[in-house]
mmCIF file of N, CA and C in Angstrom:
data_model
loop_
_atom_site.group_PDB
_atom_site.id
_atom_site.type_symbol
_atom_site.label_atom_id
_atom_site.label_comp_id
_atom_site.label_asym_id
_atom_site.label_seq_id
_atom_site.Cartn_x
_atom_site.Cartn_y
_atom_site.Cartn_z
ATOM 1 N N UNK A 1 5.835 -16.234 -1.843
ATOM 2 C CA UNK A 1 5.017 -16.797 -0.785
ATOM 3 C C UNK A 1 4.645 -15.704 0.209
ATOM 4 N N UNK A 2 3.350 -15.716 0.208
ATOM 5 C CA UNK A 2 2.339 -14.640 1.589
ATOM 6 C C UNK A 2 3.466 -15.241 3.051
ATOM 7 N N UNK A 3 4.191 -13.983 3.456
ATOM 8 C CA UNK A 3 4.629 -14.098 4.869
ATOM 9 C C UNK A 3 4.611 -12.442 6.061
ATOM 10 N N UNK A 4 3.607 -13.129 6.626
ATOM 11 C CA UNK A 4 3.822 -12.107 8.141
ATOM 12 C C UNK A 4 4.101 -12.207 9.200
ATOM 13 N N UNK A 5 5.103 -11.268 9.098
ATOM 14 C CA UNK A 5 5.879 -11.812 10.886
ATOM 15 C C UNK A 5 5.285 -10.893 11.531
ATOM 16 N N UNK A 6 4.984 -11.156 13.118
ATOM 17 C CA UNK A 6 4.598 -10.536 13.981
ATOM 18 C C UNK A 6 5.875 -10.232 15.392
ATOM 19 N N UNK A 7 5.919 -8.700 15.312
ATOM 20 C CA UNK A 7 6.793 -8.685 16.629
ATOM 21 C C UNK A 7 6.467 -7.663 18.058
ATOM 22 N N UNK A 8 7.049 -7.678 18.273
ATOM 23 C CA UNK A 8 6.475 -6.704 19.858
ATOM 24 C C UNK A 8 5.726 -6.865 20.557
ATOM 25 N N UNK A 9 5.464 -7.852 21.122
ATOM 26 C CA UNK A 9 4.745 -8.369 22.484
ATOM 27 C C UNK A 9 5.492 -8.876 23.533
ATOM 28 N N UNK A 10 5.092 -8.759 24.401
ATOM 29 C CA UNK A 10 5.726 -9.121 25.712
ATOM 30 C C UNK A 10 4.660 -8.917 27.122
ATOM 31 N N UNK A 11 5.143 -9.182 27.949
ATOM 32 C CA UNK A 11 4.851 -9.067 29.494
ATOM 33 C C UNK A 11 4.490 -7.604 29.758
ATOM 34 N N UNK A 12 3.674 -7.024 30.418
ATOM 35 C CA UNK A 12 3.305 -6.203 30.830
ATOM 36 C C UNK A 12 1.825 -5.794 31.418
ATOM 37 N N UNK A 13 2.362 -4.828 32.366
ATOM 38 C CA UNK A 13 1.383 -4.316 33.555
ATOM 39 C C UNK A 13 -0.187 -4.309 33.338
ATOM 40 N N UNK A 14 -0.894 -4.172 34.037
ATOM 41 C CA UNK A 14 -2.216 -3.709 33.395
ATOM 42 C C UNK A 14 -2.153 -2.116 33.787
ATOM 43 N N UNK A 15 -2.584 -1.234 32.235
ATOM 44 C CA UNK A 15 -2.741 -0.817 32.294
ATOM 45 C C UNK A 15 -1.282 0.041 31.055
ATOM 46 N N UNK A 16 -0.750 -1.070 31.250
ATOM 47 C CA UNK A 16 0.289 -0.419 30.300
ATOM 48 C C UNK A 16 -0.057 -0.888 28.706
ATOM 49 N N UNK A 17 1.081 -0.515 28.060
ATOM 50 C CA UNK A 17 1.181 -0.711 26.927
ATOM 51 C C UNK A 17 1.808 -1.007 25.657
ATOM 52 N N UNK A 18 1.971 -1.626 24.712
ATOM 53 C CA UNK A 18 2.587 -2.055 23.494
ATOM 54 C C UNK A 18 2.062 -1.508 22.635
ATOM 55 N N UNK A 19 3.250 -1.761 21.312
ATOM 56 C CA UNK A 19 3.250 -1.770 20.355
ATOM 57 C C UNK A 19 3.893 -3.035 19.045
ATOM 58 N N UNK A 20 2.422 -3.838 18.486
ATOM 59 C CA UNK A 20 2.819 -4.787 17.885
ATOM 60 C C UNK A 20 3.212 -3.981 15.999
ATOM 61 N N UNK A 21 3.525 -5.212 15.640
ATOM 62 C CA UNK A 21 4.399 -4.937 14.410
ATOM 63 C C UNK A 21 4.205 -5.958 13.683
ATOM 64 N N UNK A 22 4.242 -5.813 12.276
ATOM 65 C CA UNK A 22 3.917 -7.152 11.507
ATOM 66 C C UNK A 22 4.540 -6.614 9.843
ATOM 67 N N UNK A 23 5.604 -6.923 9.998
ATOM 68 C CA UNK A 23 6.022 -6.857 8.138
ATOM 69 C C UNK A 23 5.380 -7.878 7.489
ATOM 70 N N UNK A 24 4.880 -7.357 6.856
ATOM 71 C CA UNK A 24 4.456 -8.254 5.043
ATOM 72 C C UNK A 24 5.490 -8.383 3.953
ATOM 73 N N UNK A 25 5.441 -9.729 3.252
ATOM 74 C CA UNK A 25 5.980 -9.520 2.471
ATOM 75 C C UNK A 25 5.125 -10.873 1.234
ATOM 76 N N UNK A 26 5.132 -10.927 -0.157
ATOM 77 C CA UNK A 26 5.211 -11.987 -0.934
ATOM 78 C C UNK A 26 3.821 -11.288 -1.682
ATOM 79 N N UNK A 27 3.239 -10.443 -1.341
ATOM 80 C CA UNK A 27 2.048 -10.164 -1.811
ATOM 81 C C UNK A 27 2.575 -8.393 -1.891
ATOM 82 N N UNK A 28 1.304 -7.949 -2.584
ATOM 83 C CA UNK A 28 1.223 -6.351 -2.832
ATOM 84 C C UNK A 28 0.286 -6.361 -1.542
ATOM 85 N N UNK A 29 1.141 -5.491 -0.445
ATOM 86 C CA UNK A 29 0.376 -5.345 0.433
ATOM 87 C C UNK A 29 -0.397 -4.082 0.760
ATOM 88 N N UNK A 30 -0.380 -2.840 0.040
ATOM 89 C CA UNK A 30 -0.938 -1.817 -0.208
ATOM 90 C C UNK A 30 -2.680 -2.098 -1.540
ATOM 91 N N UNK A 31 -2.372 -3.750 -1.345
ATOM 92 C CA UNK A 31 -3.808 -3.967 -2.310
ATOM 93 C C UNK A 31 -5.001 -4.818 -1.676
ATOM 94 N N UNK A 32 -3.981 -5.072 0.006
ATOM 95 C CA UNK A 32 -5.216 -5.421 1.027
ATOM 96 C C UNK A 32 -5.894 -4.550 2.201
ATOM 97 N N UNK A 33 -6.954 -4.604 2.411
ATOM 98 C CA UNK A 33 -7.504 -5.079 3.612
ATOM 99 C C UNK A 33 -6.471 -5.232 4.641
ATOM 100 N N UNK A 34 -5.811 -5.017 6.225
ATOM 101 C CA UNK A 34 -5.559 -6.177 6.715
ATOM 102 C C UNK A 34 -5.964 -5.918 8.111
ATOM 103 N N UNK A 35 -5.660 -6.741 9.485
ATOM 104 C CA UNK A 35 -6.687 -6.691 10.591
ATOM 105 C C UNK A 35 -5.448 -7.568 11.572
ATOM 106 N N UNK A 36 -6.082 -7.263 12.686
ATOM 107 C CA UNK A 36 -5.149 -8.166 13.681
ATOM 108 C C UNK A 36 -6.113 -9.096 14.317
ATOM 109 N N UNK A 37 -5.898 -10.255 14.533
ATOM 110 C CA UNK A 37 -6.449 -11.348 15.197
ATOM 111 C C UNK A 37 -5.744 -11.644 16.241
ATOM 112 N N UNK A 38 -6.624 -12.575 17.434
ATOM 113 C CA UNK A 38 -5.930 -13.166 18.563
ATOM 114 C C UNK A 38 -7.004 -14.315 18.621
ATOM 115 N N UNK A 39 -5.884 -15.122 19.547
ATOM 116 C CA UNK A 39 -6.042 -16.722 19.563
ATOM 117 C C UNK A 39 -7.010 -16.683 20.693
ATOM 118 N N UNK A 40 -8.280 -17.996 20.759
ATOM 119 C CA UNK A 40 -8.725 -18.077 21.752
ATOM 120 C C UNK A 40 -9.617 -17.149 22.649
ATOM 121 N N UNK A 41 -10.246 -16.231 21.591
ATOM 122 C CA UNK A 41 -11.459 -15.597 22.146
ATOM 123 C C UNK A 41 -12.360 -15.411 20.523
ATOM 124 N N UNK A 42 -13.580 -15.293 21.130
ATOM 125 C CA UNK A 42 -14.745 -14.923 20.256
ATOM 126 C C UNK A 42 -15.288 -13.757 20.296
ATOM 127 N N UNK A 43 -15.513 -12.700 19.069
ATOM 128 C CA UNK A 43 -14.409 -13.055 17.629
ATOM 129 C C UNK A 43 -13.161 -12.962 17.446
ATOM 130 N N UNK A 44 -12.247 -13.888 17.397
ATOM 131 C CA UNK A 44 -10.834 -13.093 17.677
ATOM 132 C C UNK A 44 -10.361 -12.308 16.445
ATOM 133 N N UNK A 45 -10.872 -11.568 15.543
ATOM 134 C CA UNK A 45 -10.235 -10.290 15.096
ATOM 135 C C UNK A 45 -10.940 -9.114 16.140
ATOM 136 N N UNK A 46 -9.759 -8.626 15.708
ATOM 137 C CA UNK A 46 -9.572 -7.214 16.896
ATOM 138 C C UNK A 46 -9.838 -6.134 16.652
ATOM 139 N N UNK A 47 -8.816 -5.699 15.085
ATOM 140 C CA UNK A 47 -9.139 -4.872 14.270
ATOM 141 C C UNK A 47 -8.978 -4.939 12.869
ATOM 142 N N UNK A 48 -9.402 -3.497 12.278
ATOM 143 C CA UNK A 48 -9.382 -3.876 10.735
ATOM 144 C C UNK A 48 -8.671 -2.235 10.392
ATOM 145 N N UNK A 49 -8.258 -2.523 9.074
ATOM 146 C CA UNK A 49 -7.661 -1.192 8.603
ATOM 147 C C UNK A 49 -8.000 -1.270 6.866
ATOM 148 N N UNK A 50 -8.450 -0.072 6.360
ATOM 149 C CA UNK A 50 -8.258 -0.317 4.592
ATOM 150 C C UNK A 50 -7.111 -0.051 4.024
ATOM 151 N N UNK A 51 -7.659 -0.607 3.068
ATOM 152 C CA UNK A 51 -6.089 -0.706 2.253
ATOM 153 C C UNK A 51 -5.420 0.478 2.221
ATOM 154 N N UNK A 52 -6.108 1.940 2.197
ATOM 155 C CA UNK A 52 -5.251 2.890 2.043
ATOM 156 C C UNK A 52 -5.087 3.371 3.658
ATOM 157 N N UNK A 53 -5.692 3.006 4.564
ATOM 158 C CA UNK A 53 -5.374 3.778 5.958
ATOM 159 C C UNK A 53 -6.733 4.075 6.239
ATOM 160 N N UNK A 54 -7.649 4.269 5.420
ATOM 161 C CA UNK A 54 -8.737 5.817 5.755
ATOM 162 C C UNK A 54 -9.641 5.339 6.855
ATOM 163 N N UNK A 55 -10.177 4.212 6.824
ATOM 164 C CA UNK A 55 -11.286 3.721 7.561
ATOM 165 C C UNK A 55 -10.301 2.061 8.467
ATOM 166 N N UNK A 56 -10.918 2.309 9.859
ATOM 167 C CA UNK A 56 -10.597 1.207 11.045
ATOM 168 C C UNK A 56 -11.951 0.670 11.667
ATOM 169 N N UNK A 57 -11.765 -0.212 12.346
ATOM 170 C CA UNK A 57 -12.923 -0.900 12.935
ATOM 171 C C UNK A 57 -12.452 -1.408 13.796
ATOM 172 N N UNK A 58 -12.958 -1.346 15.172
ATOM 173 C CA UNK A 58 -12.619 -2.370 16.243
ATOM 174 C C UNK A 58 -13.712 -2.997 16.496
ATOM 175 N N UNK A 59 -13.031 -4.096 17.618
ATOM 176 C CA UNK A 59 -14.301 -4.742 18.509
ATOM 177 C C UNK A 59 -14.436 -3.741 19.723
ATOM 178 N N UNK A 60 -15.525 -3.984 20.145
ATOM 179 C CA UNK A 60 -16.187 -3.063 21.162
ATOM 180 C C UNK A 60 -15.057 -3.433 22.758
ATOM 181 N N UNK A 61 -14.643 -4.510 22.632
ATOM 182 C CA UNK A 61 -13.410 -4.492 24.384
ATOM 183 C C UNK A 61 -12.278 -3.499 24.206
ATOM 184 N N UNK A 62 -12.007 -3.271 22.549
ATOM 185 C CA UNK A 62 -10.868 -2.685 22.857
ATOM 186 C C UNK A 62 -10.771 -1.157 22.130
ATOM 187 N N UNK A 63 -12.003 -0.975 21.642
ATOM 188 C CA UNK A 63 -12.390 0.552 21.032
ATOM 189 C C UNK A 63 -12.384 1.452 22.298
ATOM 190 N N UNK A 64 -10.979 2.743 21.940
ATOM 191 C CA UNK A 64 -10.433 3.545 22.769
ATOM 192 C C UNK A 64 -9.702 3.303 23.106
ATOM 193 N N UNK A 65 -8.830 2.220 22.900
ATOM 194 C CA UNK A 65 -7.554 1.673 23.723
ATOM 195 C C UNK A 65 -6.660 0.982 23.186
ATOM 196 N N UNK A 66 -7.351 0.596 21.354
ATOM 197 C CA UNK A 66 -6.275 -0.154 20.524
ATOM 198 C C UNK A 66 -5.990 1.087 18.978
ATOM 199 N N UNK A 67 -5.096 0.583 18.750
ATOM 200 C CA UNK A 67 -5.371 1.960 17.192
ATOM 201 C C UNK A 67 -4.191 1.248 16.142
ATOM 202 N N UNK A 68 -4.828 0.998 15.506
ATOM 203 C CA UNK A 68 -4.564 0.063 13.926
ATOM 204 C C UNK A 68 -3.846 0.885 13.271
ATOM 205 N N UNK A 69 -2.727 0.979 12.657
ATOM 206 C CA UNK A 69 -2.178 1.258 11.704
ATOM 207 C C UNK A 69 -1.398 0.863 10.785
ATOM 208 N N UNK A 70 -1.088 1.205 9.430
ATOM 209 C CA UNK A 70 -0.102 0.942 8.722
ATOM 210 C C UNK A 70 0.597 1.846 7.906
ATOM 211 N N UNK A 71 2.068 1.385 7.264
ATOM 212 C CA UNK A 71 2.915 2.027 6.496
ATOM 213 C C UNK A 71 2.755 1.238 5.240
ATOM 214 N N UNK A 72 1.891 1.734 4.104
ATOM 215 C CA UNK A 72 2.156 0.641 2.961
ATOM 216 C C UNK A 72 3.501 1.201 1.715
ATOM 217 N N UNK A 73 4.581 1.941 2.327
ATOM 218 C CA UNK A 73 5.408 2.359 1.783
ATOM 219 C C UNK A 73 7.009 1.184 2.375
ATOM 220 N N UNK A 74 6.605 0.112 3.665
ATOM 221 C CA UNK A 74 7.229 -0.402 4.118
ATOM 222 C C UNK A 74 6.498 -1.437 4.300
ATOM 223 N N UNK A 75 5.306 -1.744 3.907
ATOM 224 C CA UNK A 75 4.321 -2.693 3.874
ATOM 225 C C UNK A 75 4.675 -3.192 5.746
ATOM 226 N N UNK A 76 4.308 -2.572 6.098
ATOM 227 C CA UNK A 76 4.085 -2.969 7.322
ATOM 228 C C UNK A 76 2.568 -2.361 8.502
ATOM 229 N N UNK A 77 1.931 -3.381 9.005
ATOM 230 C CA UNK A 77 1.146 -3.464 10.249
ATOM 231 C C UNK A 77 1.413 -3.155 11.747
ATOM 232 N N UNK A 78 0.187 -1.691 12.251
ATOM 233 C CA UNK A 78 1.277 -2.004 13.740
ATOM 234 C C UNK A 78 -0.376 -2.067 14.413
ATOM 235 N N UNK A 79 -0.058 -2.311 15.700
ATOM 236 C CA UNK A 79 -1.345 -2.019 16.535
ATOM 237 C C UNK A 79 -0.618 -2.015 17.952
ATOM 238 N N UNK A 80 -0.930 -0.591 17.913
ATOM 239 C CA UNK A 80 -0.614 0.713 19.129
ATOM 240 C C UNK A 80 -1.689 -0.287 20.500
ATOM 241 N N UNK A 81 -1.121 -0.723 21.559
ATOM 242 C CA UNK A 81 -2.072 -1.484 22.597
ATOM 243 C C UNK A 81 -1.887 -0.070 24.155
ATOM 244 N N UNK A 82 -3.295 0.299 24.565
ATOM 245 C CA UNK A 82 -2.988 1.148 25.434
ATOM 246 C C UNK A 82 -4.040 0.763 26.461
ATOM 247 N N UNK A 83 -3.695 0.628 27.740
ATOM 248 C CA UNK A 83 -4.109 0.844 28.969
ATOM 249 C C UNK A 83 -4.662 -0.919 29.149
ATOM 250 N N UNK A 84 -3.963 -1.225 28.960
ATOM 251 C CA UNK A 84 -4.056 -2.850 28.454
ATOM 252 C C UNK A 84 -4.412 -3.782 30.146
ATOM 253 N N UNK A 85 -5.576 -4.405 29.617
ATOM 254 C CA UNK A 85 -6.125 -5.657 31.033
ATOM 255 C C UNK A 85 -5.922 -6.912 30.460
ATOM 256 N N UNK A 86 -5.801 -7.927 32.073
ATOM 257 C CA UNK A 86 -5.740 -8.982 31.841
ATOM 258 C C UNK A 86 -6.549 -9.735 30.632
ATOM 259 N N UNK A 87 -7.771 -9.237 29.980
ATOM 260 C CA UNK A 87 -8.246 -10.002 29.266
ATOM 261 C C UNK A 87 -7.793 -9.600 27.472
ATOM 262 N N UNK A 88 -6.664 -8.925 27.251
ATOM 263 C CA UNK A 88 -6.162 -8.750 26.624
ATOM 264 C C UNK A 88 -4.981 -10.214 26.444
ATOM 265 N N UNK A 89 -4.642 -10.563 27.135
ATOM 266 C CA UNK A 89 -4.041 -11.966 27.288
ATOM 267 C C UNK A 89 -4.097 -12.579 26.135
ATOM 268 N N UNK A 90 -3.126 -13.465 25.206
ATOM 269 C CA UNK A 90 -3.457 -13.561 23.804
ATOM 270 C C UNK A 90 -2.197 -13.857 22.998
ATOM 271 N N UNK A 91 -2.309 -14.591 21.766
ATOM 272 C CA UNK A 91 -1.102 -14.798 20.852
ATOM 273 C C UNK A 91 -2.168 -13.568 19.598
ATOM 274 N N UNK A 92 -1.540 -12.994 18.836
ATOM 275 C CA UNK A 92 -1.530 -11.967 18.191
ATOM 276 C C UNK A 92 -1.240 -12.032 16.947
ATOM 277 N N UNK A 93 -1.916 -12.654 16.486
ATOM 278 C CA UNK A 93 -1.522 -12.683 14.416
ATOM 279 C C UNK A 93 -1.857 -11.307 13.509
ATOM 280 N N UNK A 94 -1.368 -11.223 12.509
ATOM 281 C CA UNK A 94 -1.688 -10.259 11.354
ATOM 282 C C UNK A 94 -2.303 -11.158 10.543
ATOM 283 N N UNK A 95 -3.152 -10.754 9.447
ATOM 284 C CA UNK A 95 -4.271 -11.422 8.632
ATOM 285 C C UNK A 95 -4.281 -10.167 7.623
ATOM 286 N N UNK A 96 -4.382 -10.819 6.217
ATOM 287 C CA UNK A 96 -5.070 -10.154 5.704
ATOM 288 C C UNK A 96 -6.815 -10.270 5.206
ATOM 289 N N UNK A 97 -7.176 -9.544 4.640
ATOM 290 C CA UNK A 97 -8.770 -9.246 4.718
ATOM 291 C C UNK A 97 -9.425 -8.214 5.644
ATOM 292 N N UNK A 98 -10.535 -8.000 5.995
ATOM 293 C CA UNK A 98 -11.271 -7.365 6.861
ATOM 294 C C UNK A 98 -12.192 -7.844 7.836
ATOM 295 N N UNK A 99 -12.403 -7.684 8.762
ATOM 296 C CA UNK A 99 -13.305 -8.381 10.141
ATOM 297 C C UNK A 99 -13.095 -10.157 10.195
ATOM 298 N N UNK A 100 -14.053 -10.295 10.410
ATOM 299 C CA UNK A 100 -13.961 -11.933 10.608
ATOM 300 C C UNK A 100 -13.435 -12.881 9.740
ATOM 301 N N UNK A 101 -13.561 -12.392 8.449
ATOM 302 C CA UNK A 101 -13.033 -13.326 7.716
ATOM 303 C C UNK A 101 -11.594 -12.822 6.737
ATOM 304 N N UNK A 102 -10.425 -11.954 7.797
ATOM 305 C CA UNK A 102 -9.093 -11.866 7.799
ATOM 306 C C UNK A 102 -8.745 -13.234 7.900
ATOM 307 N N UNK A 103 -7.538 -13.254 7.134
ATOM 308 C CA UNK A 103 -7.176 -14.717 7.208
ATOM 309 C C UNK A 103 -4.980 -14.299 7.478
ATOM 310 N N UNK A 104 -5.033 -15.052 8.454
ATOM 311 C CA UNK A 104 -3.391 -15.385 8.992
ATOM 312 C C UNK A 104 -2.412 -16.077 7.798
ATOM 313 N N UNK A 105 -0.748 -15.572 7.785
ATOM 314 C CA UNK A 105 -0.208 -16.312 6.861
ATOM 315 C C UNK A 105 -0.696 -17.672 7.013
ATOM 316 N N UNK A 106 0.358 -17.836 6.119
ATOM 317 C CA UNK A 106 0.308 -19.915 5.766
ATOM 318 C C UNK A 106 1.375 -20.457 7.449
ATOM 319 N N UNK A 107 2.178 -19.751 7.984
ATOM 320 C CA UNK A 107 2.741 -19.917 8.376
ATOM 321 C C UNK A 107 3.096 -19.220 10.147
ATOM 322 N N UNK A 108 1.833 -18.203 10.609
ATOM 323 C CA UNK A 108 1.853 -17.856 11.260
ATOM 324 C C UNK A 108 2.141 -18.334 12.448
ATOM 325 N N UNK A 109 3.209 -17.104 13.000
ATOM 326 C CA UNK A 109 3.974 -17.284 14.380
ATOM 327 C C UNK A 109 2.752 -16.735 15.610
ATOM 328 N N UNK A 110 2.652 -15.240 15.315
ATOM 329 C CA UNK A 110 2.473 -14.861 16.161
ATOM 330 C C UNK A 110 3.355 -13.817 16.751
ATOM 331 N N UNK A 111 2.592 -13.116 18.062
ATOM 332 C CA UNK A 111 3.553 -12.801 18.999
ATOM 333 C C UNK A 111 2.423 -12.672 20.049
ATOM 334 N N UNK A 112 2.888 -12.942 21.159
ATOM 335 C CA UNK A 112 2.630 -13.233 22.754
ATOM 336 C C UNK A 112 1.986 -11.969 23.620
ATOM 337 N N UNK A 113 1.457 -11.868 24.284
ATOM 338 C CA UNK A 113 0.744 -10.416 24.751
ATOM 339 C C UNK A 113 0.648 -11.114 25.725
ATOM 340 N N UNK A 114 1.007 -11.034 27.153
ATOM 341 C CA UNK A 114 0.854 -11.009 28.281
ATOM 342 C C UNK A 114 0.611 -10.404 29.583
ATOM 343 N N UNK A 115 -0.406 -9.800 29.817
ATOM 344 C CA UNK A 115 -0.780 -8.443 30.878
ATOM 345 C C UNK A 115 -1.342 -9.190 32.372
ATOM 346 N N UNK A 116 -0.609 -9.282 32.976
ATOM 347 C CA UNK A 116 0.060 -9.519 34.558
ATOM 348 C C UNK A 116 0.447 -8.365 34.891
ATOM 349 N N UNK A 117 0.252 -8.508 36.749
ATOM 350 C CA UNK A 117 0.893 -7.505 38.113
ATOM 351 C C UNK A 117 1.633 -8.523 38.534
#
């Protein structure tokens, strides 16, 4: 069974920053696509990464300030969050696919991004 957990979000400053995390597991995850989404804005994917690393894509709010990566030797997703504003505010899924039509486990949690003074 397709499962991604999402971790590392929390409370923080504007202007500061995280680092989210998302292990894969149930699938060959070095044979997707995958992208980070958030809840409650349009479009909520954020970013995208290829399957091997080479090529990323953001949305234009957060190009220069977010940076997509992965380990497909640990099948894992991160996305580096820097200099982070309130409208970053957001629950935070992993998806696989590319741009808009990344799709979230069957079972997605999430994790929480909260940017408050």
């Amino acid at each position: 069974q397709v499962q991604l957990v999402e971790s590392g979000g929390g409370l923080v400053q504007p202007g500061g920053s995280l680092r989210l995390s998302c292990a894969a597991s149930g699938f060959t995850f070095k044979d997707y696509d995958m992208s980070w989404v958030r809840r409650g804005s349009w479009p909520n994917w954020v970013a995208s990464i290829s399957r091997d690393g080479s090529r990323t894509t953001y949305i234009d709010a957060v190009k220069g300030r977010f940076n997509i990566t992965r380990d497909n030797v640990d099948a894992t997703l991160y996305l580096q969050m820097n200099n982070l504003k309130s409208a970053d505010t957001s629950e935070y899924y992993c998806a696989r696919g590319w741009g808009v039509g990344a799709i979230t486990g069957p079972n997605a949690q999430g994790t929480q991004v909260t940017v408050s003074s």
